[in-house]
PDB file of C-alpha atoms in Angstrom:
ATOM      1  CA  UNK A  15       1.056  -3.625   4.487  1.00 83.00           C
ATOM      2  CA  UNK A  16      -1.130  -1.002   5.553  1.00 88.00           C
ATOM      3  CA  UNK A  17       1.680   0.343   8.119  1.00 91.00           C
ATOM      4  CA  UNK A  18       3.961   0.326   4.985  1.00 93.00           C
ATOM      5  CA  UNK A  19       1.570   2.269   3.240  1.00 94.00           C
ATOM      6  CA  UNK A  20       1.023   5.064   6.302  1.00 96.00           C
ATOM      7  CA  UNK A  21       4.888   5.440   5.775  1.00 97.00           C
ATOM      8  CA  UNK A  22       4.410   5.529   1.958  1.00 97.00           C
ATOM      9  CA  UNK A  23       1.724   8.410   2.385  1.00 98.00           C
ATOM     10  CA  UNK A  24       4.046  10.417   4.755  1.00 98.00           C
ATOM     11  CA  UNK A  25       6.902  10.489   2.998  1.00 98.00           C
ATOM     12  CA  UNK A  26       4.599  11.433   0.152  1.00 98.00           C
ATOM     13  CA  UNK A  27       2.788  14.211   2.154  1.00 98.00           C
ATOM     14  CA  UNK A  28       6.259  15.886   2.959  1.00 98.00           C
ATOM     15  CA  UNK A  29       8.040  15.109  -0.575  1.00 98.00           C
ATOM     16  CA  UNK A  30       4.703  16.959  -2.463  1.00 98.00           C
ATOM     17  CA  UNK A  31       5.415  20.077   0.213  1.00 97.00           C
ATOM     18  CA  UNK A  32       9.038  20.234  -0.487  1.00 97.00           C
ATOM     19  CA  UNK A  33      10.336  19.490  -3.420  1.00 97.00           C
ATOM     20  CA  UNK A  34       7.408  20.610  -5.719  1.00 96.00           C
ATOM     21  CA  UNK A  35       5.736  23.824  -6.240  1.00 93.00           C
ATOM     22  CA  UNK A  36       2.633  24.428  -5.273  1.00 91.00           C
ATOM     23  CA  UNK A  37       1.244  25.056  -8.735  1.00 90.00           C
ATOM     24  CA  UNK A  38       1.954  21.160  -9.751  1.00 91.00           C
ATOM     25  CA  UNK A  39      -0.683  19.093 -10.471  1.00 91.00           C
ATOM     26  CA  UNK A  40       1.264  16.657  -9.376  1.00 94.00           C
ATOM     27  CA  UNK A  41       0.780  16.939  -5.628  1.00 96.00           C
ATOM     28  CA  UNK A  42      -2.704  16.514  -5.524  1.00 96.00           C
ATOM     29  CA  UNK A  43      -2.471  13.200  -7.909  1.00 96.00           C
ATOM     30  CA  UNK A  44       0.981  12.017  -5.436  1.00 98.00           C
ATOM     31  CA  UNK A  45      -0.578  12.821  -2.080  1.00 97.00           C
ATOM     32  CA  UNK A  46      -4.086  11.144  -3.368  1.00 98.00           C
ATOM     33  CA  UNK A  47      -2.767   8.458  -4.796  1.00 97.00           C
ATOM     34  CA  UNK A  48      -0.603   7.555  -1.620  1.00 97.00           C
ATOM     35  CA  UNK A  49      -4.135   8.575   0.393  1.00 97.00           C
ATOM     36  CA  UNK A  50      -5.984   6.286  -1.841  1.00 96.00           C
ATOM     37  CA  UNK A  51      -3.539   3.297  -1.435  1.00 93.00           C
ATOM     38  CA  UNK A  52      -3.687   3.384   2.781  1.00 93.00           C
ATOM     39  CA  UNK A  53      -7.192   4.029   2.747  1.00 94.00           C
ATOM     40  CA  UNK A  54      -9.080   1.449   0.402  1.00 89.00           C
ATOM     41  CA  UNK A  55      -6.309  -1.265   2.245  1.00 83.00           C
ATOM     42  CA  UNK A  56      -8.040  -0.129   5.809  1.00 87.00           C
ATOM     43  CA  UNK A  57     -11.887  -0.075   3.823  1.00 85.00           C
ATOM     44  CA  UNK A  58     -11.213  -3.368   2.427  1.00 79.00           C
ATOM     45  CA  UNK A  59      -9.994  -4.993   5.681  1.00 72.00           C
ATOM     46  CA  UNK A  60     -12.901  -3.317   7.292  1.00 76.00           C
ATOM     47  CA  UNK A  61     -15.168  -4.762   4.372  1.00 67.00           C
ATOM     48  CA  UNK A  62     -13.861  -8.135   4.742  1.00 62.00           C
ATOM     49  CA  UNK A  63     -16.469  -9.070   7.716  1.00 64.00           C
ATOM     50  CA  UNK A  64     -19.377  -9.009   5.456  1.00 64.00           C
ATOM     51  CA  UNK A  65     -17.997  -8.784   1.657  1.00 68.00           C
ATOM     52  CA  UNK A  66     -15.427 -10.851   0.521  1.00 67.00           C
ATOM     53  CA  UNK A  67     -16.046  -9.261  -3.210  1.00 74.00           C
ATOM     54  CA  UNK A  68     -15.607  -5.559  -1.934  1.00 77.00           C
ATOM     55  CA  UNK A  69     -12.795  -6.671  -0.052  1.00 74.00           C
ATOM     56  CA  UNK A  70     -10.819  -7.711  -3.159  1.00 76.00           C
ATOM     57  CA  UNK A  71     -11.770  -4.843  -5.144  1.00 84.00           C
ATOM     58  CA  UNK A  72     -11.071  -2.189  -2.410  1.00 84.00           C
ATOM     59  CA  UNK A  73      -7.299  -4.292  -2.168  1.00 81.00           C
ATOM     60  CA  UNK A  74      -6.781  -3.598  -6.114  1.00 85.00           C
ATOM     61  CA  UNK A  75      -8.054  -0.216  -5.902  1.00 90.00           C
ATOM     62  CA  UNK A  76      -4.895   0.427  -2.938  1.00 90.00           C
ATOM     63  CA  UNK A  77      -2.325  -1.231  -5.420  1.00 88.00           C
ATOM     64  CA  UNK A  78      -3.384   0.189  -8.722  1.00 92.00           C
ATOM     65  CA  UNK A  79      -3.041   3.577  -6.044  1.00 95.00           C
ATOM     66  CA  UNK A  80       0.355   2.961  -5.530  1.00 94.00           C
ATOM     67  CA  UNK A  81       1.152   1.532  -9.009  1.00 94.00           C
ATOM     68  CA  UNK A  82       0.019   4.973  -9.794  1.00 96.00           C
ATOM     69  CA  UNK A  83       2.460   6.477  -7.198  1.00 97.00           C
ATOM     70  CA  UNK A  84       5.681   4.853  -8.080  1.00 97.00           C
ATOM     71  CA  UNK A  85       4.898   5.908 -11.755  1.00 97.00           C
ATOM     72  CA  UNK A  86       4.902   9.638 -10.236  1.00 97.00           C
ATOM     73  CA  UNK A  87       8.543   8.964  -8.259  1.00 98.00           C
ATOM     74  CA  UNK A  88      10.178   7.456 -11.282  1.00 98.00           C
ATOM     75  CA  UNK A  89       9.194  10.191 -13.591  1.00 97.00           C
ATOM     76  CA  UNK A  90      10.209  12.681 -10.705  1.00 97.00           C
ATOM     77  CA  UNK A  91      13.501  10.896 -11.117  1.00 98.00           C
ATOM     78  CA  UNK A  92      13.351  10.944 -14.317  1.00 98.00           C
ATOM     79  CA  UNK A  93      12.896  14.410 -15.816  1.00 97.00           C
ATOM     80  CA  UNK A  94      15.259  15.416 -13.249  1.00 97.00           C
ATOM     81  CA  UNK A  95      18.187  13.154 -14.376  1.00 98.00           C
ATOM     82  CA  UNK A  96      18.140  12.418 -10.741  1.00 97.00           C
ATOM     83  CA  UNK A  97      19.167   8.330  -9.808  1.00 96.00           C
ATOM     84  CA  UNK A  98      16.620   5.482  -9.456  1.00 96.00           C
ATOM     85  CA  UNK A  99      18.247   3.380  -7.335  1.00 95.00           C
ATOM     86  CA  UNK A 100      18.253  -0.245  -8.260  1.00 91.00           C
ATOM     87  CA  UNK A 101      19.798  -3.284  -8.284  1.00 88.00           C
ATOM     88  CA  UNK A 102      23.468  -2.058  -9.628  1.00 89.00           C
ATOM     89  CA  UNK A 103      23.069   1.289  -7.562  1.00 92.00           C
ATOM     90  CA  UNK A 104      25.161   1.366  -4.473  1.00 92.00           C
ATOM     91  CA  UNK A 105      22.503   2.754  -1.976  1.00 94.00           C
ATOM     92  CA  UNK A 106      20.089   0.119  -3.230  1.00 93.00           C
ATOM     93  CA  UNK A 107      20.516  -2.524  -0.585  1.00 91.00           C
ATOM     94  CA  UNK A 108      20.893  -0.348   2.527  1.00 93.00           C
ATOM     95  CA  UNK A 109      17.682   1.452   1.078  1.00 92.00           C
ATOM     96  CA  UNK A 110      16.222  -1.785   0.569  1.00 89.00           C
ATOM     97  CA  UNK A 111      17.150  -3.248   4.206  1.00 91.00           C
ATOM     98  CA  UNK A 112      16.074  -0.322   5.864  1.00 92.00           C
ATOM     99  CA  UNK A 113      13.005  -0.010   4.166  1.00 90.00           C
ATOM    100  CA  UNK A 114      11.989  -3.510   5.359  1.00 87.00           C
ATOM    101  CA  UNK A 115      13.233  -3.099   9.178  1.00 90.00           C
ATOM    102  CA  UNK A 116      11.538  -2.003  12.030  1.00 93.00           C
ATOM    103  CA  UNK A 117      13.637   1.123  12.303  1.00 94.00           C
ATOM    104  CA  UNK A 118      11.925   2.600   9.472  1.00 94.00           C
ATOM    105  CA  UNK A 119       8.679   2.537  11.254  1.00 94.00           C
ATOM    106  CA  UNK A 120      10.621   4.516  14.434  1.00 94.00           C
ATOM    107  CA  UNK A 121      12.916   7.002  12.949  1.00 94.00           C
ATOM    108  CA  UNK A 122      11.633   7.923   9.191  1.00 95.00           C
ATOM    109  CA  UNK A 123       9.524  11.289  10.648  1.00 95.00           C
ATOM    110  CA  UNK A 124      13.151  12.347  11.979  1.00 96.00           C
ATOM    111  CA  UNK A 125      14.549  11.556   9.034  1.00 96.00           C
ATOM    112  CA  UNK A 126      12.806  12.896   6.109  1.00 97.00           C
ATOM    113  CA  UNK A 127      13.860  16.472   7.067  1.00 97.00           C
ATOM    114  CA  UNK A 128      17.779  15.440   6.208  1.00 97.00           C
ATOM    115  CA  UNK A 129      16.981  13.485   2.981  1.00 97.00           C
ATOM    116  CA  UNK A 130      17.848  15.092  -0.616  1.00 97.00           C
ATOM    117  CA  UNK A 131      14.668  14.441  -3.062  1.00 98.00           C
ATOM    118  CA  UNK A 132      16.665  11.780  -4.911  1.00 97.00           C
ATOM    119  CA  UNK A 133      17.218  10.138  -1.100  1.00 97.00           C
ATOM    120  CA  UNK A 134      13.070  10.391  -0.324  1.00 97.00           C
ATOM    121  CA  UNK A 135      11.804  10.140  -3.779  1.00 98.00           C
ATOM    122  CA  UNK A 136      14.011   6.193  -3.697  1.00 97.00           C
ATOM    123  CA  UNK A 137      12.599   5.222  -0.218  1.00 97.00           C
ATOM    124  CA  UNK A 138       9.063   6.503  -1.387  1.00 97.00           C
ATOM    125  CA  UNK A 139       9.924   3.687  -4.631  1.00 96.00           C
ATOM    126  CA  UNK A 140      11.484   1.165  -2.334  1.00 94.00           C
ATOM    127  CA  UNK A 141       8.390   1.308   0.245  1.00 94.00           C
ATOM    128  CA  UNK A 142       6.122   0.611  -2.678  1.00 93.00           C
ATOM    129  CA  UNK A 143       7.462  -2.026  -4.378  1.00 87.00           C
ATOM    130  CA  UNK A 144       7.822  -3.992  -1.082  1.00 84.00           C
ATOM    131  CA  UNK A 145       4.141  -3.734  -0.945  1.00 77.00           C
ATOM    132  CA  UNK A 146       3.946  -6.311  -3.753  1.00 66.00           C
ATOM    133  CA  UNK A 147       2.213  -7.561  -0.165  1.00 62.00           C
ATOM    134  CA  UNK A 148      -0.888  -6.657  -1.609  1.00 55.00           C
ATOM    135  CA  UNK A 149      -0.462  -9.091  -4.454  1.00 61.00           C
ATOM    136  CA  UNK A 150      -0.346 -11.943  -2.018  1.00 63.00           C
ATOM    137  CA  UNK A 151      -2.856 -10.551   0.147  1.00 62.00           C
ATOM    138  CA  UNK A 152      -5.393 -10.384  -2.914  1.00 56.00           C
ATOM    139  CA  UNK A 153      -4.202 -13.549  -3.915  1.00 60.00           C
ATOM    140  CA  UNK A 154      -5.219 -15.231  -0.192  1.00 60.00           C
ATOM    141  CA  UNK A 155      -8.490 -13.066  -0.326  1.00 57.00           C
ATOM    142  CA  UNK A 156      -9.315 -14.906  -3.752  1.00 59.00           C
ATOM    143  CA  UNK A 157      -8.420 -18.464  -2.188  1.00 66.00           C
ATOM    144  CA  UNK A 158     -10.384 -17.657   0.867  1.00 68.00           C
ATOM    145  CA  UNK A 159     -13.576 -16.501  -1.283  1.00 61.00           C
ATOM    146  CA  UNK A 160     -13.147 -19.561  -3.394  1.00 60.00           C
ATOM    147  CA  UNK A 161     -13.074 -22.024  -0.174  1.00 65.00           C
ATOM    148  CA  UNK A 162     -15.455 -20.460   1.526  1.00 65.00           C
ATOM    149  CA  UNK A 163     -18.060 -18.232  -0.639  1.00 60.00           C
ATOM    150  CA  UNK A 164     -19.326 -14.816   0.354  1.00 57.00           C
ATOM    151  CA  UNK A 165     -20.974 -13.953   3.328  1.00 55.00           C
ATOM    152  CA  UNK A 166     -24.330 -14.629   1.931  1.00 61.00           C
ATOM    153  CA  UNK A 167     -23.084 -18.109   0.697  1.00 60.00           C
ATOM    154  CA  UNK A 168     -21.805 -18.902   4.534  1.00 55.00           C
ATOM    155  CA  UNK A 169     -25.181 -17.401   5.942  1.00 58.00           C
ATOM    156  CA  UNK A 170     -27.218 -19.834   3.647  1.00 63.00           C
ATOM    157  CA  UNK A 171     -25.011 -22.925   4.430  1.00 58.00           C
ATOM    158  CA  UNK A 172     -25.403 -22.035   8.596  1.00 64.00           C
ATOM    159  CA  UNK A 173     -29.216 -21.362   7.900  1.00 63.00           C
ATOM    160  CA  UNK A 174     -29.448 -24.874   6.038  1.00 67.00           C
ATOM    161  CA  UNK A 175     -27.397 -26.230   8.531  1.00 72.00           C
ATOM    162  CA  UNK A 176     -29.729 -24.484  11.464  1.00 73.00           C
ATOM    163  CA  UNK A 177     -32.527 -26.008   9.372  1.00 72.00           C
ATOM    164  CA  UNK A 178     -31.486 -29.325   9.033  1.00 75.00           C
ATOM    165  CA  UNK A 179     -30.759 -29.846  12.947  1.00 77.00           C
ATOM    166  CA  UNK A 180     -33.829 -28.535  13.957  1.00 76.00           C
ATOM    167  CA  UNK A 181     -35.333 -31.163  12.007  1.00 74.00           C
ATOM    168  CA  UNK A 182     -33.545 -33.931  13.158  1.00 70.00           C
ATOM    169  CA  UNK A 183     -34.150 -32.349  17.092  1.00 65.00           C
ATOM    170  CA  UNK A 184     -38.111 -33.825  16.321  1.00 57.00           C
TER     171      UNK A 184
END
């Protein structure tokens, strides 16, 4: 997911630069919503070793982000009369197979110079709703909190445990 969402903050990065002008307000809420989503997955991954709570919440935070984001590409779209490309479009499923292959991860720098905004602004929404990732991922992280408790929770069950063999060590 979070390679998905380095892609998804890219393409961002160079859509914002070249398809809107520089007085939009837009850019700054595109580019730091994309930021936001790569970001708080990388914090709450990072957070995970000794907060299982800020490790969920840091995981929302990067999918309301890009919630956010794909709001911004539609409406792009939108006031533009420019194409969203779904299900019934014809581009949809080579968009949507190429956006899940390895190539993308390879070539999409080289390409992003050759795509129309329509072309960028569709992979940008394609890239984001594949990380519906994140769902499962905070879905796990919720499972693995309920199993196993917090950090604190695991410390006090290893002390009690530390506790208890000491004693029986006598």
């Amino acid at each position: 997911v979070y390679r998905v969402a380095t892609v998804i903050y890219d393409i961002t990065f160079f859509f914002t630069e070249h398809f809107l002008q520089t007085s939009d307000r837009t850019i700054d809420q595109m580019v730091q919503a994309a930021r936001s989503g790569k970001q708080n997955i990388a914090e709450g991954s990072e957070a995970a070793t000794t907060s299982a709570e800020t490790e969920i919440k840091l995981t929302n935070v990067a999918k309301a982000s890009l919630e956010e984001l794909l709001i911004d590409y539609e409406d792009y779209l939108r006031v533009r009369n420019k194409e969203l490309w779904d299900a019934g479009h014809p581009r949809y499923e080579a968009m949507k197979y190429y956006a899940s292959s390895e190539r993308l991860f390879v070539d999409y720098q080289h390409l992003l110079p050759r795509m129309s905004d329509e072309e960028m602004a569709n992979l940008a929404i394609t890239l984001i709703h594949q990380t519906y990732m994140l769902r499962r991922l905070i879905a796990h992280q919720q499972e693995e909190f309920l199993r196993n408790g917090g950090i604190r929770e695991q410390m006090t069950r290893a002390r009690l445990q530390a506790r208890q063999q000491r004693g029986e060590e006598k």
